[in-house]
Short mmCIF file of C-alpha atoms in Angstrom, two decimals:
data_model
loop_
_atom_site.label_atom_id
_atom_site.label_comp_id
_atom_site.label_asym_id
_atom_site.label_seq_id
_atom_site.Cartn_x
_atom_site.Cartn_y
_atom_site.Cartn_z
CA UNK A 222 0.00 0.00 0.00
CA UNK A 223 1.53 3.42 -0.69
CA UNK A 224 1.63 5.98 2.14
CA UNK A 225 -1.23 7.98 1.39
CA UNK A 226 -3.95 5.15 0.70
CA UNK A 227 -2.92 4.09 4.23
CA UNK A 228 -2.94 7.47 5.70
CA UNK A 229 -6.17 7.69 4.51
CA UNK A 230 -7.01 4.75 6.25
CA UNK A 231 -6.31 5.67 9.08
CA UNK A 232 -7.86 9.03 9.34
CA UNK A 233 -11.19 6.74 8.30
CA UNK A 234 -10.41 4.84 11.12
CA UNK A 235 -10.09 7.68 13.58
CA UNK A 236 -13.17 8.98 12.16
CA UNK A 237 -15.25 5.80 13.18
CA UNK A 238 -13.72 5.25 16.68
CA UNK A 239 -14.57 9.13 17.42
CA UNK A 240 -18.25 8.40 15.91
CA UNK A 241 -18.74 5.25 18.03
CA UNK A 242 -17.63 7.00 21.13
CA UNK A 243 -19.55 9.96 20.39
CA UNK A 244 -22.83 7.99 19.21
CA UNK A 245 -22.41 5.53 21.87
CA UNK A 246 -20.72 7.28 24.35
CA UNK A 247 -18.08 4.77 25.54
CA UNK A 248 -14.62 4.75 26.14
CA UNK A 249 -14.02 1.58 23.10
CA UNK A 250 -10.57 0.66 24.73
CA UNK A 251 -12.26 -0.60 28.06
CA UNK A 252 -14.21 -3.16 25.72
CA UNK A 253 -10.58 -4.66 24.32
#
């Protein structure tokens, strides 16, 4: 993968945890 498809991944990725957290309003480490 070059460096920008996978910093783009991971800027997708942030975006979900931040969503579930917000939406869900958990701390998602405690569940791992």
């Amino acid at each position: 993968m070059s460096p920008l498809s996978s910093q783009m991944l991971c800027f997708l990725l942030n975006i979900t945890c931040y969503y579930i957290t917000h939406t869900l309003q958990f701390d998602p480490f405690t569940v791992f």
